[in-house]
Coordinates of C-alpha atoms in Angstrom, one line a residue:
Q7 CA 0.0 113.3 -192.9
V8 CA 0.4 116.9 -194.3
Q9 CA -2.8 118.2 -194.9
L10 CA -3.5 120.5 -198.1
V11 CA -6.9 122.7 -198.4
E12 CA -7.2 125.1 -201.6
S13 CA -9.7 127.9 -201.6
G14 CA -10.5 131.0 -204.2
G15 CA -11.6 129.4 -207.0
G16 CA -14.8 130.2 -209.0
L17 CA -16.4 131.5 -211.7
V18 CA -15.0 135.0 -213.9
Q19 CA -14.8 136.7 -216.8
P20 CA -12.3 137.0 -219.5
G21 CA -9.8 139.9 -217.6
G22 CA -10.8 139.5 -214.4
S23 CA -9.1 138.3 -211.1
L24 CA -9.0 135.6 -208.3
R25 CA -6.9 134.5 -205.6
L26 CA -6.4 131.3 -204.9
S27 CA -5.5 130.2 -201.1
C28 CA -3.5 127.0 -200.2
A29 CA -3.5 126.3 -196.0
G30 CA -1.0 123.4 -194.9
S31 CA -1.3 121.8 -191.8
K32 CA 0.7 118.9 -190.4
M33 CA 3.5 120.3 -191.7
T34 CA 6.3 122.6 -191.2
F35 CA 5.2 124.5 -194.1
S36 CA 8.3 126.2 -194.6
V37 CA 10.7 123.9 -195.4
Y38 CA 8.6 122.7 -197.6
T39 CA 8.5 124.3 -201.4
M40 CA 4.8 125.0 -202.6
G41 CA 3.6 125.1 -206.0
W42 CA 0.4 125.4 -207.8
H43 CA -0.3 122.9 -211.0
R44 CA -3.7 123.0 -213.4
Q45 CA -5.4 120.3 -215.1
A46 CA -8.0 121.3 -218.3
P47 CA -10.6 119.2 -219.4
G48 CA -8.5 116.4 -221.7
K49 CA -5.4 117.8 -221.2
Q50 CA -2.2 117.2 -219.0
R51 CA -1.8 118.2 -215.5
E52 CA 0.9 121.0 -216.0
L53 CA 3.1 123.3 -213.2
V54 CA 2.1 126.8 -213.0
A55 CA 4.2 128.1 -210.5
S56 CA 6.4 127.1 -207.5
I57 CA 8.0 129.3 -204.7
T58 CA 11.3 127.8 -203.0
I59 CA 11.7 128.0 -199.4
G60 CA 13.7 131.1 -199.7
G61 CA 11.0 132.7 -202.4
A62 CA 12.5 132.0 -205.3
T63 CA 9.6 131.6 -208.0
N64 CA 9.1 130.1 -211.4
Y65 CA 6.5 130.3 -213.7
A66 CA 4.9 128.6 -217.1
D67 CA 5.9 131.0 -220.2
S68 CA 1.6 131.0 -220.5
V69 CA 0.9 132.7 -216.8
K70 CA 4.6 135.2 -216.8
G71 CA 3.5 138.7 -216.2
R72 CA -0.4 137.2 -215.5
F73 CA -0.1 135.0 -212.2
T74 CA 2.1 136.0 -209.0
I75 CA 2.9 132.8 -206.3
S76 CA 3.6 133.8 -202.4
R77 CA 4.0 132.5 -199.3
N78 CA 2.8 133.7 -196.1
N79 CA 5.3 131.1 -193.3
D80 CA 3.5 132.6 -190.5
K81 CA 0.2 131.7 -191.6
N82 CA 1.0 128.2 -193.4
T83 CA -0.5 129.3 -196.5
A84 CA 0.9 130.2 -200.0
Y85 CA -1.1 131.8 -202.8
L86 CA -1.3 132.2 -206.0
Q87 CA -2.6 135.9 -207.5
M88 CA -4.5 135.5 -211.3
N89 CA -4.5 138.6 -213.4
S90 CA -5.7 139.2 -216.5
L91 CA -7.4 136.0 -216.6
K92 CA -7.8 134.1 -220.2
P93 CA -10.4 130.9 -221.4
E94 CA -7.2 129.3 -221.7
D95 CA -6.8 129.5 -218.0
T96 CA -10.0 127.5 -217.3
A97 CA -9.0 124.1 -215.7
V98 CA -8.8 122.7 -212.0
Y99 CA -5.6 124.3 -209.7
Y100 CA -3.8 122.3 -207.5
C101 CA -1.7 123.7 -204.6
N102 CA 1.6 120.9 -204.1
A103 CA 4.4 120.8 -201.6
I104 CA 7.8 119.1 -202.0
N105 CA 9.7 118.3 -198.8
P106 CA 13.3 118.3 -198.3
Y107 CA 13.4 114.7 -199.3
D108 CA 11.2 115.4 -202.5
L109 CA 7.9 113.8 -201.1
A110 CA 5.1 115.5 -202.6
Y111 CA 1.9 116.0 -201.5
W112 CA -1.4 117.6 -202.9
G113 CA -4.8 119.3 -202.2
Q114 CA -7.7 117.9 -203.9
G115 CA -8.2 121.0 -206.2
T116 CA -10.2 123.9 -207.1
Q117 CA -12.4 124.9 -209.9
V118 CA -11.2 127.7 -212.1
T119 CA -13.8 129.2 -214.6
V120 CA -12.9 132.1 -217.2
S121 CA -16.0 132.9 -218.8
A122 CA -18.6 135.2 -220.7

């Protein structure tokens, strides 16, 4: 069974940066589209960013220019670099992997809190 483990969350002040990591195991990482989603209290889970097997990226309008998604297939890891963080970025961030058959897998989530 595919396993995804997120790390890198925490408490940061507005304007600060964090880098999230998503380590995959029991999977052929390179054939999965990888994504980051987030869910704030009382809100629906939303797509933040995704990256295809070819490296094409997609971002939510709210994070364009501030967040960068990347992947390292040799390390079976996807990353989300988050800069210029705002209080409204506070949420649980989930890693997501989608295989060529559109089967999706999720990590357990990591909390990001942006507060002074």
